[in-house]
mmCIF file of C-alpha atoms and ligand atoms in Angstrom:
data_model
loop_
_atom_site.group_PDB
_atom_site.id
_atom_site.type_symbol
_atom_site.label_atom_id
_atom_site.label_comp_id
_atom_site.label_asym_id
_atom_site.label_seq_id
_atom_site.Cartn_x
_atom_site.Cartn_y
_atom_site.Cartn_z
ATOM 1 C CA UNK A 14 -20.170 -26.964 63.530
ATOM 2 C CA UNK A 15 -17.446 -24.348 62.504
ATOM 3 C CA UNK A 16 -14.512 -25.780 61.053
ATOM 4 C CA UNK A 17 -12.683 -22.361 62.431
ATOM 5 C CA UNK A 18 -13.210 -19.981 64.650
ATOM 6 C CA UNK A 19 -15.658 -18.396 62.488
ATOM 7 C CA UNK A 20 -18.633 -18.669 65.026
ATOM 8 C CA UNK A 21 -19.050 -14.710 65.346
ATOM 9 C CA UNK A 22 -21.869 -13.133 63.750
ATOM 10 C CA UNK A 23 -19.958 -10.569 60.632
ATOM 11 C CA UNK A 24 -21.671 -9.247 57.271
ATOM 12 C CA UNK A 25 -19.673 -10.456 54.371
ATOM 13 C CA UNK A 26 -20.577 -8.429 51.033
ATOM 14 C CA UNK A 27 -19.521 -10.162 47.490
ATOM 15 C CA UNK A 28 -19.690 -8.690 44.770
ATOM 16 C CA UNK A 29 -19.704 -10.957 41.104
ATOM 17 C CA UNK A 30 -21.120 -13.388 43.465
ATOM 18 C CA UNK A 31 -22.934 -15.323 40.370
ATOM 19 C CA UNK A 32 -19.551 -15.826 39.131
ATOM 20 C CA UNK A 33 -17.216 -19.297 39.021
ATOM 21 C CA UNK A 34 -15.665 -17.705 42.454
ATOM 22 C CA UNK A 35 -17.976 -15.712 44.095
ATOM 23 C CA UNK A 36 -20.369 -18.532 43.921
ATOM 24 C CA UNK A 37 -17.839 -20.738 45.674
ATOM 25 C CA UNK A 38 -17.627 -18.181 48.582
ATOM 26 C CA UNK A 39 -21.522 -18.278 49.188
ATOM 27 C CA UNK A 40 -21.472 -21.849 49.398
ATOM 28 C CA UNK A 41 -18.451 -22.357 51.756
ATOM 29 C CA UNK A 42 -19.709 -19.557 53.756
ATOM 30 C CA UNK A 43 -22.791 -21.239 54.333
ATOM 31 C CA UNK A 44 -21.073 -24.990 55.350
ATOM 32 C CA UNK A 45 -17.979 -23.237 56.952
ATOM 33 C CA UNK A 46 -18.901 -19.735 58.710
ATOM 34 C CA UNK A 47 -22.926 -20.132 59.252
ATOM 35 C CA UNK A 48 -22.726 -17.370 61.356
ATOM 36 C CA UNK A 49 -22.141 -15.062 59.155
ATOM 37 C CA UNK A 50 -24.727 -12.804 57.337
ATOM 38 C CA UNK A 51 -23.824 -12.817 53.108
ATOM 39 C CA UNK A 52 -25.245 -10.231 50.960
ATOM 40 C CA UNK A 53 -24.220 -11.879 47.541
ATOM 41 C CA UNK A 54 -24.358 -9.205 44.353
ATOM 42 C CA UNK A 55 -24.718 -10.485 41.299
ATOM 43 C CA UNK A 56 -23.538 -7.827 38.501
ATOM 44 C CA UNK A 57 -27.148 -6.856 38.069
ATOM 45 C CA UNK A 58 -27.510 -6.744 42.164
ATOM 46 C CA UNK A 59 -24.597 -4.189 41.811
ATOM 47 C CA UNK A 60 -22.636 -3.218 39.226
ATOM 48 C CA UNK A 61 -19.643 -2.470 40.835
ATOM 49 C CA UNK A 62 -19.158 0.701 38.396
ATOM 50 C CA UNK A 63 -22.408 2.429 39.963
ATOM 51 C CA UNK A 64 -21.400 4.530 43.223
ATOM 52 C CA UNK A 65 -24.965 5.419 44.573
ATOM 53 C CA UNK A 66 -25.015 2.395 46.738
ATOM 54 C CA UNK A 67 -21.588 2.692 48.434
ATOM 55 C CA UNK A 68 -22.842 4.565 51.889
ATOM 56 C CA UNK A 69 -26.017 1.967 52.104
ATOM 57 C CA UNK A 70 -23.272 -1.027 51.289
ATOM 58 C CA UNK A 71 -20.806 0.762 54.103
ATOM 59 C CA UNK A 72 -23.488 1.012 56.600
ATOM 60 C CA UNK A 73 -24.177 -2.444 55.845
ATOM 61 C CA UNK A 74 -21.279 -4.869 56.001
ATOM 62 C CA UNK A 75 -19.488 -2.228 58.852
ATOM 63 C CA UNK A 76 -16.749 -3.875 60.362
ATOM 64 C CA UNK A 77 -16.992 -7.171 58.246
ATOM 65 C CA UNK A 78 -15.518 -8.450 55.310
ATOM 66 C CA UNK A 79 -15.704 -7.696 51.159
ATOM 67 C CA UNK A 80 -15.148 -10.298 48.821
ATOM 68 C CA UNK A 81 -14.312 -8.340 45.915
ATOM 69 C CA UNK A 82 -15.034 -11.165 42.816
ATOM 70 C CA UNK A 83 -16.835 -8.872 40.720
ATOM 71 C CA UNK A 84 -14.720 -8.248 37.465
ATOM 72 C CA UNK A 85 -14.270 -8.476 33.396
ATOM 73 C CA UNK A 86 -12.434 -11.442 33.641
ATOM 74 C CA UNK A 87 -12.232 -12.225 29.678
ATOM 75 C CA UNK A 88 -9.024 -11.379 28.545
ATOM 76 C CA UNK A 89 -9.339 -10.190 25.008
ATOM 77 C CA UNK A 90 -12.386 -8.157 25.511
ATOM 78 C CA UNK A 91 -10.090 -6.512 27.891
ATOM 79 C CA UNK A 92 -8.217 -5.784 25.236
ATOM 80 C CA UNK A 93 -10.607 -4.665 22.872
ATOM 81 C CA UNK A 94 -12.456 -2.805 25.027
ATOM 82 C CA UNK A 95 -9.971 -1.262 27.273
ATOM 83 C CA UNK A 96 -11.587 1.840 28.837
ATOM 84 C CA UNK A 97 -14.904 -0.730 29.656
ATOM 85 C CA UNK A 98 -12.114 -2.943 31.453
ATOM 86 C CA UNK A 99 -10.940 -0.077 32.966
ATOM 87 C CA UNK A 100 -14.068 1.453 34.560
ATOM 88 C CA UNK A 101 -14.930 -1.916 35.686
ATOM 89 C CA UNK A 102 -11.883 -3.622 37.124
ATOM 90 C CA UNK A 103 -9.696 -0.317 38.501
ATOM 91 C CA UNK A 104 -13.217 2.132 39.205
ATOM 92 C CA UNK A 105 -14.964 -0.857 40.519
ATOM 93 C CA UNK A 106 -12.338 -1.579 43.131
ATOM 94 C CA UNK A 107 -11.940 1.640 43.714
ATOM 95 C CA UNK A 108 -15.431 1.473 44.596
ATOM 96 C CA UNK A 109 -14.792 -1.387 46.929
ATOM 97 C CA UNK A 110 -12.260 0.323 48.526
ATOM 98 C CA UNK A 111 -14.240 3.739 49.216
ATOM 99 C CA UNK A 112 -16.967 1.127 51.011
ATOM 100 C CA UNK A 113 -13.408 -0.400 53.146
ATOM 101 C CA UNK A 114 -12.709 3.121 53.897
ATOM 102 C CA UNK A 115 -16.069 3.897 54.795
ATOM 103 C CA UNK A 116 -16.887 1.192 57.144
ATOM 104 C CA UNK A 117 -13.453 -0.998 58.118
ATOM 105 C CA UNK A 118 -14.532 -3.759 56.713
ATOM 106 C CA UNK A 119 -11.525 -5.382 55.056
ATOM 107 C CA UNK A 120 -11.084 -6.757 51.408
ATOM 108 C CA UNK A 121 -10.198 -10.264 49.752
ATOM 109 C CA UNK A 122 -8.985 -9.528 45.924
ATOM 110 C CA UNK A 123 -8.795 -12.393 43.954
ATOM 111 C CA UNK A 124 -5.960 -11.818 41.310
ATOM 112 C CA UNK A 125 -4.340 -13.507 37.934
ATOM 113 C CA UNK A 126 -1.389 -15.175 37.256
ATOM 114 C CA UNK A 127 -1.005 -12.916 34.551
ATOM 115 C CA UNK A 128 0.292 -10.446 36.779
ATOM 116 C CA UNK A 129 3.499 -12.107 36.038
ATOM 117 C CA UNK A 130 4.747 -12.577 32.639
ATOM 118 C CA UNK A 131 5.952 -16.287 33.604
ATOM 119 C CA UNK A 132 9.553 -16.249 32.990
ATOM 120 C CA UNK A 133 10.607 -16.958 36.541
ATOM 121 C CA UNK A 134 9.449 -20.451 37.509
ATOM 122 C CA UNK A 135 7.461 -21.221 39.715
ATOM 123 C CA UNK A 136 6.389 -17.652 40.754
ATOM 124 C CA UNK A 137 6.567 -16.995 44.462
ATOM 125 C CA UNK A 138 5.591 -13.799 46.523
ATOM 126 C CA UNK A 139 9.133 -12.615 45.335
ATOM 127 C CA UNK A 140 8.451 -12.738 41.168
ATOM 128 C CA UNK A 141 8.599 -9.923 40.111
ATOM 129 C CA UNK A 142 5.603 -8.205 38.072
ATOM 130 C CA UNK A 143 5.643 -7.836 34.756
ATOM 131 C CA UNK A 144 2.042 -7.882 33.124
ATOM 132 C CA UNK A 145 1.692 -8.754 29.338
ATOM 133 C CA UNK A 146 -1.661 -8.046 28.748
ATOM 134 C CA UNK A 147 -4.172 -5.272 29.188
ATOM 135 C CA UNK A 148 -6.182 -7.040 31.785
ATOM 136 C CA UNK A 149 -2.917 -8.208 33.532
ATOM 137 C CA UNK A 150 -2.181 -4.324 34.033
ATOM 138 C CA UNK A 151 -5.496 -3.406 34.913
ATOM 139 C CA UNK A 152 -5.717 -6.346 37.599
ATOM 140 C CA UNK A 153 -2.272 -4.777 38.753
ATOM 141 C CA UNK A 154 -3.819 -1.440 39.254
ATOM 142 C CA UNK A 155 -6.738 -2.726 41.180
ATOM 143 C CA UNK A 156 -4.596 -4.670 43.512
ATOM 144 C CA UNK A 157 -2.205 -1.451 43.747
ATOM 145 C CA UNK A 158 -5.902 0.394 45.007
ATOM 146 C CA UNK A 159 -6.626 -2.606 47.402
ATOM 147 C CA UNK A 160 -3.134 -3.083 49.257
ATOM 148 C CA UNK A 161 -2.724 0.897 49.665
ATOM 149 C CA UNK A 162 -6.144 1.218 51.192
ATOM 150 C CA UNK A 163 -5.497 -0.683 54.264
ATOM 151 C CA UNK A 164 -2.460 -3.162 55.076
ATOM 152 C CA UNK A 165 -5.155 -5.310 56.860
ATOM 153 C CA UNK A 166 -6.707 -6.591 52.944
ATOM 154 C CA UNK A 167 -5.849 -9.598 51.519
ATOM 155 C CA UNK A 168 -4.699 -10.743 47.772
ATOM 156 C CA UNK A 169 -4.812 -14.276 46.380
ATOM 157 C CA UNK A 170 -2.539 -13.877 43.013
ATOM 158 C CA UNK A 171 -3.476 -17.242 41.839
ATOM 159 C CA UNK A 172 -3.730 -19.564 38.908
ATOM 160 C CA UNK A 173 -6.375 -20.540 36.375
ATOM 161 C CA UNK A 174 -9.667 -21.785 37.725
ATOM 162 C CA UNK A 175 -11.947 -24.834 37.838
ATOM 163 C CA UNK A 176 -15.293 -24.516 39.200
ATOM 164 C CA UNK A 177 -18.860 -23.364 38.890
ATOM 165 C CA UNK A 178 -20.266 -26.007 36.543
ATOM 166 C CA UNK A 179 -22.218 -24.128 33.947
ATOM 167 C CA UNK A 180 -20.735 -20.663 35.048
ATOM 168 C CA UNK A 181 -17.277 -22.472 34.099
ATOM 169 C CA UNK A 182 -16.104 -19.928 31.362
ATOM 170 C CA UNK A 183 -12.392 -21.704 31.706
ATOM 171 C CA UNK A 184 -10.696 -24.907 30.022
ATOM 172 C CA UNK A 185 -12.969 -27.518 31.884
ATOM 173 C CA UNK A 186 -16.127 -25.509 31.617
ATOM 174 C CA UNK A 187 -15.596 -25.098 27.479
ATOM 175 C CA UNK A 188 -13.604 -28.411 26.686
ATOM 176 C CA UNK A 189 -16.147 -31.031 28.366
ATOM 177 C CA UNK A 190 -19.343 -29.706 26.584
ATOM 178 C CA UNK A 191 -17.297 -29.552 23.373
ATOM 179 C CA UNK A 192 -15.650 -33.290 23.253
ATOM 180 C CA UNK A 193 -18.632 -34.453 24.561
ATOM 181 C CA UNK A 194 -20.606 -33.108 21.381
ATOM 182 C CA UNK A 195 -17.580 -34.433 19.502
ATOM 183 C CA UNK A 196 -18.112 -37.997 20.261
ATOM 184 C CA UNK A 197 -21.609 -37.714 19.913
ATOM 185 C CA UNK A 198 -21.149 -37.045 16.534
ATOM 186 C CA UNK A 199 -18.908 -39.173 15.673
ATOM 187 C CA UNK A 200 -15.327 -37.855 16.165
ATOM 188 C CA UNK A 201 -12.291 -39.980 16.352
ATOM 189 C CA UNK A 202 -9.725 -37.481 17.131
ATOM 190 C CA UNK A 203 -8.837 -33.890 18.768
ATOM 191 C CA UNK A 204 -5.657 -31.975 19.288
ATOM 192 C CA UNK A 205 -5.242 -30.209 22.599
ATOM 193 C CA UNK A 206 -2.094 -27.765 23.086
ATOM 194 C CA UNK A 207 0.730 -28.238 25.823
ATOM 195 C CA UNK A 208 0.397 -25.057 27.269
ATOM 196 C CA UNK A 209 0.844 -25.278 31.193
ATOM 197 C CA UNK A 210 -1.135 -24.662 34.091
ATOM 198 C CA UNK A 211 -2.604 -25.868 37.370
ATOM 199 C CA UNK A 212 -6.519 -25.873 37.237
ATOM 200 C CA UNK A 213 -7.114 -24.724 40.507
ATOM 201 C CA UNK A 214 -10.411 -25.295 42.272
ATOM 202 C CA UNK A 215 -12.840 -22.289 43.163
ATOM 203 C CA UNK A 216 -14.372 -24.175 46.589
ATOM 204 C CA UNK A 217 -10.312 -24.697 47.510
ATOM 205 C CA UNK A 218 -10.045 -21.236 47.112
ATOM 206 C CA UNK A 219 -12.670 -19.894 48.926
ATOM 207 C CA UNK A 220 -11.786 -22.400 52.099
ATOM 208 C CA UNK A 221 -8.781 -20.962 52.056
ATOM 209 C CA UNK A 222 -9.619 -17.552 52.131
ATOM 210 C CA UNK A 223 -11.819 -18.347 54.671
ATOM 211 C CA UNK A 224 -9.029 -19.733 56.548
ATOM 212 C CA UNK A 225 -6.921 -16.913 56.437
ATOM 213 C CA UNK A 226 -9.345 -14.166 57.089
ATOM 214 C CA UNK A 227 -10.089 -16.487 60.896
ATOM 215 C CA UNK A 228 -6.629 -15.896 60.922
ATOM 216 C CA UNK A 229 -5.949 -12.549 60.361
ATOM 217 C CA UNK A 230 -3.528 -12.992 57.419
ATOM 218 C CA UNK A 231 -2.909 -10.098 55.426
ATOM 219 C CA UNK A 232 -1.262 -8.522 52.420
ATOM 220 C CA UNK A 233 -0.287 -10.574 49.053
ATOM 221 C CA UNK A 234 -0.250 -14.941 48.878
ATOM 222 C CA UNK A 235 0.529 -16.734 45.644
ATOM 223 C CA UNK A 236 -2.007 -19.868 45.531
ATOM 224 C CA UNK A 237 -2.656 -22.571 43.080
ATOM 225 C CA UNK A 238 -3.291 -26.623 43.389
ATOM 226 C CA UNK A 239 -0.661 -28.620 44.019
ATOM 227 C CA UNK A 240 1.744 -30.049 40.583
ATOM 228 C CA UNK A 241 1.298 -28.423 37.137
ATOM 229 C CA UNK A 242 -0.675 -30.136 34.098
ATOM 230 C CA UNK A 243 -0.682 -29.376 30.494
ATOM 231 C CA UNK A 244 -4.032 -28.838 28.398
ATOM 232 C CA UNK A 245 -3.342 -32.457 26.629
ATOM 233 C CA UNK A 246 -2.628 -34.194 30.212
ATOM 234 C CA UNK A 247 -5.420 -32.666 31.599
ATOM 235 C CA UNK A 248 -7.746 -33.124 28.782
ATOM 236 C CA UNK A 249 -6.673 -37.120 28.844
ATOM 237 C CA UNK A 250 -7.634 -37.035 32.733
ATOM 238 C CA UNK A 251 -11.093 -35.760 32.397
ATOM 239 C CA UNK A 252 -11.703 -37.790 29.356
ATOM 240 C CA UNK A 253 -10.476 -40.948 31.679
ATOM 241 C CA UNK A 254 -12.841 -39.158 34.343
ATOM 242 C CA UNK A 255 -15.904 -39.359 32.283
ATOM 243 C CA UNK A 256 -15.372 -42.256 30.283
ATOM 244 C CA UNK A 257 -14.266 -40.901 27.282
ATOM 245 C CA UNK A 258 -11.281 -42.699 26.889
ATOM 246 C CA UNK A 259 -12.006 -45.161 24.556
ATOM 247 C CA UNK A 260 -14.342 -43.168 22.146
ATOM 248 C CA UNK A 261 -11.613 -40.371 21.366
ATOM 249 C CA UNK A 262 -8.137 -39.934 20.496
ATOM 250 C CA UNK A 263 -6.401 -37.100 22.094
ATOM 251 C CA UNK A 264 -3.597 -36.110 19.863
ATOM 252 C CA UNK A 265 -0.944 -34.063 21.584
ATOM 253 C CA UNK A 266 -0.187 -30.648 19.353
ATOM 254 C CA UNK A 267 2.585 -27.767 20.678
ATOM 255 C CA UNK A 268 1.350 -24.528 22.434
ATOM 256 C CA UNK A 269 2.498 -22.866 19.614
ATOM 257 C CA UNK A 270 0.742 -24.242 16.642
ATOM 258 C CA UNK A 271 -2.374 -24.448 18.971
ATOM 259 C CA UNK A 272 -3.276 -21.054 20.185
ATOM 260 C CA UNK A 273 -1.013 -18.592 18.231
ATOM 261 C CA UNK A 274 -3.094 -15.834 18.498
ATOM 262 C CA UNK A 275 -2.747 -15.855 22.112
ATOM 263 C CA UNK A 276 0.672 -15.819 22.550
ATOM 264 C CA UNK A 277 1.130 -12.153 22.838
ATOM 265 C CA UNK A 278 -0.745 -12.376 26.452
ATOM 266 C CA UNK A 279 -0.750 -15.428 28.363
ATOM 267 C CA UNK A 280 2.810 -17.142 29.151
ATOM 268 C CA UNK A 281 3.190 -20.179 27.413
ATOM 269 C CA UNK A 282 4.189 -21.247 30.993
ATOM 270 C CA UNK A 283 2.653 -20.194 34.382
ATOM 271 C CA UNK A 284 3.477 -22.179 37.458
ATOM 272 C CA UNK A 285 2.981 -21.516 41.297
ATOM 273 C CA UNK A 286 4.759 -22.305 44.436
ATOM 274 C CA UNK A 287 2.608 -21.899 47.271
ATOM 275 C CA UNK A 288 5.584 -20.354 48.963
ATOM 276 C CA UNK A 289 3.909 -17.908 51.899
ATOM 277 C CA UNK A 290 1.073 -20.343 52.638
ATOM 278 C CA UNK A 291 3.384 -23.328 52.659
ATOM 279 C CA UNK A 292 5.665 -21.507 55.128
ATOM 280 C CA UNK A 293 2.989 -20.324 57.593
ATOM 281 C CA UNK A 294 0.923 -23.300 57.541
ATOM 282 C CA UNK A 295 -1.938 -22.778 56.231
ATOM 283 C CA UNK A 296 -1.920 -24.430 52.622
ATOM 284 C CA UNK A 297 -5.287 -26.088 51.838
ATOM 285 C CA UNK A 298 -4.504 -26.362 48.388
ATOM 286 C CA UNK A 299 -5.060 -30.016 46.578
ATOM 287 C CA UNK A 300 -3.199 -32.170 44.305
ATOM 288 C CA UNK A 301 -5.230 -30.915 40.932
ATOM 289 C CA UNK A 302 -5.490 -34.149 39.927
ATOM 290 C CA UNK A 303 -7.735 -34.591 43.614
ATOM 291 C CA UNK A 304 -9.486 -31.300 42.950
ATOM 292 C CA UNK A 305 -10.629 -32.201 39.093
ATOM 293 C CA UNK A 306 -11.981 -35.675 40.476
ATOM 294 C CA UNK A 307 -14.294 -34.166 43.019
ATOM 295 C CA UNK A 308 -15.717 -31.759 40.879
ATOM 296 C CA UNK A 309 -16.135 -33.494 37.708
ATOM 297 C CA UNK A 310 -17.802 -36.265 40.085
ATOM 298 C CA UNK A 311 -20.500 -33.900 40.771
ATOM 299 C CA UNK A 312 -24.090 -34.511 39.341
ATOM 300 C CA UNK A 313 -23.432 -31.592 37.023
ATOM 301 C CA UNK A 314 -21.455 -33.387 35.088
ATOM 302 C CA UNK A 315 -23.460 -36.754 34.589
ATOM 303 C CA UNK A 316 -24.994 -35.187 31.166
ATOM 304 C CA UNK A 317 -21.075 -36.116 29.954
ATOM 305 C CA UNK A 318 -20.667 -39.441 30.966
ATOM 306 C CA UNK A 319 -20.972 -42.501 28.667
ATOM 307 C CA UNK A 320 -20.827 -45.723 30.366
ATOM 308 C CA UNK A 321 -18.256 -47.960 29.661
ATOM 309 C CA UNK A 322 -18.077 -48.977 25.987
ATOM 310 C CA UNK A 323 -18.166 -53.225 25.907
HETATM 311 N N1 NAP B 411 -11.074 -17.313 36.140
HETATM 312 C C1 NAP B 411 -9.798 -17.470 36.531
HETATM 313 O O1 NAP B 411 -9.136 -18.421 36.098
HETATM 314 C C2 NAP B 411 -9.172 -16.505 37.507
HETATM 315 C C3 NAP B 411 -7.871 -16.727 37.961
HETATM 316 C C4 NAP B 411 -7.312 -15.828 38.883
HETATM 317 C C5 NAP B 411 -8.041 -14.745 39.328
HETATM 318 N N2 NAP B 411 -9.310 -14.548 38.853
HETATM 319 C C6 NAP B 411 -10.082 -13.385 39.342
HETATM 320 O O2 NAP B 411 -11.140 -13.876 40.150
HETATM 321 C C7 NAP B 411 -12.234 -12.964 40.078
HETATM 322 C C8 NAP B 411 -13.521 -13.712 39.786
HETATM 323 O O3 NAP B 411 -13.389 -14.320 38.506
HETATM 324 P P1 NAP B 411 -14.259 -15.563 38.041
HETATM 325 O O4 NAP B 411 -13.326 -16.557 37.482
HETATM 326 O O5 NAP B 411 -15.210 -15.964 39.101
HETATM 327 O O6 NAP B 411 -14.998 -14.913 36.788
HETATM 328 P P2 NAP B 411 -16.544 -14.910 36.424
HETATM 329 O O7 NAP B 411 -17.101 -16.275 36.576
HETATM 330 O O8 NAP B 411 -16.639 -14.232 35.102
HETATM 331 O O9 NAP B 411 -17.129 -13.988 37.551
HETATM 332 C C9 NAP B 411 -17.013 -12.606 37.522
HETATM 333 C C10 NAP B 411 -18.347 -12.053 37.873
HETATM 334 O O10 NAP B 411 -18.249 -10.629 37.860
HETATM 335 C C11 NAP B 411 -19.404 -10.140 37.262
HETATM 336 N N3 NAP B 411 -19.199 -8.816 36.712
HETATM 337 C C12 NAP B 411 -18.759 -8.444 35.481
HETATM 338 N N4 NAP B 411 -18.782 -7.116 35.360
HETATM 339 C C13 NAP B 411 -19.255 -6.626 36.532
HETATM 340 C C14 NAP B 411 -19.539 -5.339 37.002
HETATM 341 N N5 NAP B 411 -19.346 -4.256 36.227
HETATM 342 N N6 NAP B 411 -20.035 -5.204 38.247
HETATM 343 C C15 NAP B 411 -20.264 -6.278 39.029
HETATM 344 N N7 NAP B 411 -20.019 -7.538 38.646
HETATM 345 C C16 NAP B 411 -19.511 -7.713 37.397
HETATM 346 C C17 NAP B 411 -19.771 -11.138 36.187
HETATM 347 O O11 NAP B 411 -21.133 -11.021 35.865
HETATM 348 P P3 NAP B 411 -21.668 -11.419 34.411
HETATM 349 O O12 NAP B 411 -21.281 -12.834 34.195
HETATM 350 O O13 NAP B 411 -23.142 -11.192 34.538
HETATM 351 O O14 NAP B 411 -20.994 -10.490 33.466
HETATM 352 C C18 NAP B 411 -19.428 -12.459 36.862
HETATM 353 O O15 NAP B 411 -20.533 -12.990 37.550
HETATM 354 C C19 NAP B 411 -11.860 -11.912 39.033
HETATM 355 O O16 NAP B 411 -11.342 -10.786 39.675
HETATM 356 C C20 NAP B 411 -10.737 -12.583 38.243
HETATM 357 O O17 NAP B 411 -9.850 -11.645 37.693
HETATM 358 C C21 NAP B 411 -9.905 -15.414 37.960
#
């Protein structure tokens, strides 16, 4: 059964679909809209950069929808490698959008926080934008290419990630495999930094985008889990999660002192309000402290657990 009126047969193309998000569309697709067809592109499937299969890809997903999850994501190569991130993140979606163009299918971007430099807090649909970081920009200009091609596309500016189990390039994916060796040999302590976020889950994500495309909804939403969590609190949940607790000591160290090399791109501070969604209704976003249970509860992550020390 449907949870929305997503009974009718459409062709829904992703692209990065082996990625932390575009694998969380294919799977809510298939529990949520089984009627619809997916053709999921991994990068080697399509890289986005490579225009010889836009008409086939047109003809293909006519009328339907484009999840457009495809992208560099990692920030610093971004910045080392600028015209790469370029041709990829602004050509590709300018790809994407020629395909739009060509067949009315419409798009779902996901975008960063970084967008916004975090001063204003919590960021709304109002913040303004202020990128500090190449990527940021970039992202900018692919949105810029997605919004102008049709007002009918939709944009998810949203918060850090959680998801995707071994495709989990962000703070859960690295930091459970890596206090998890820790303990194992023999480790009494770590520092975590303060920086703020909200981990915000992939599957969430792509429900809600699911959600809003039944609806029609259109143009730009903010989106993150509900509350706001820093590294150390978050790092003390999942170690509470998988039974860590009592093997490790988590020692809290300032943003600063922590990850000074990154301060010149990511806000030390980046917090949503789920302003637009909250005001039409259509919010599916979770406590993250409801999200991070569910996924670290998957069997993914028994390899991490220790049972409870006596
Ligand atoms: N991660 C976050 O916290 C976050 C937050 C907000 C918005 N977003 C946005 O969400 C989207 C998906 O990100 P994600 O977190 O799912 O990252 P991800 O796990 O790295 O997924 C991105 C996918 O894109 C693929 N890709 C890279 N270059 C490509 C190319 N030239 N052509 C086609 N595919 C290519 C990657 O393939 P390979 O792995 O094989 O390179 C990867 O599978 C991105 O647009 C990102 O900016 C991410």
């Amino acid at each position: 059964m449907s949870l929305f009126p997503l009974a009718e047969r459409r062709h829904v193309l992703i692209t990065g679909a082996d990625g932390m998000l575009g694998r969380a569309f294919v799977r809510q697709i298939a529990r949520f809209a089984p009627a619809f067809e997916v053709r999921a592109l991994s990068r080697s499937e399509w890289d986005v950069r490579d225009r010889a299969p836009i008409d086939e890809h047109a003809r293909w997903v006519e009328g339907g929808w484009i999840v457009h999850a495809g992208s560099l994501v990692d920030m610093e190569r971004c910045s080392t490698e600028a015209e790469i991130a370029r041709d990829i993140i602004v050509g590709g979606t300018a790809n994407v959008a020629r395909i739009a163009e060509l067949s009315g299918a419409r798009i779902f971007y996901p975008q960063s926080v970084f967008v916004y430099d975090g001063l204003e807090s919590p960021i709304t649909e109002r913040t303004l934008l202020h990128p500090l970081s190449i990527y940021g920009a970039l992202k900018l200009a692919a949105e810029t290419i997605v919004l102008s091609q049709s007002p009918s596309n939709l944009v998810f500016r949203m918060a850090g990630f959680l998801g995707g189990e071994e495709k989990d390039t962000n703070f859960v994916g690295w930091i459970v495999p890596h206090i998890h060796g820790l303990i194992r040999a023999g480790q009494k302590t770590f520092a975590v930094g303060d920086r703020i976020w909200q981990p915000t889950y992939t599957l969430d994500i792509a429900l809600n985008a699911l959600l809003l495309y039944a609806r029609d909804c259109r143009g730009v939403y903010v989106l993150a889990s509900h509350g706001e969590v820093s590294f150390w609190e978050l790092t003390v949940e999942i170690a509470r999660l998988l039974g860590w607790s009592e093997r490790i000591e988590l020692v809290h160290t300032p943003f600063k002192s922590f990850s000074e090399s990154e301060l010149g791109h990511r806000p030390a501070r980046s917090v949503i309000f789920n302003q637009r969604l909250h005001d039409e209704g259509v919010d599916l976003q979770r406590p993250w402290q409801e999200a991070l249970a569910e996924y670290l509860a998957g069997s993914y992550f028994d390899q991490y657990r220790f049972p409870p020390s006596r």
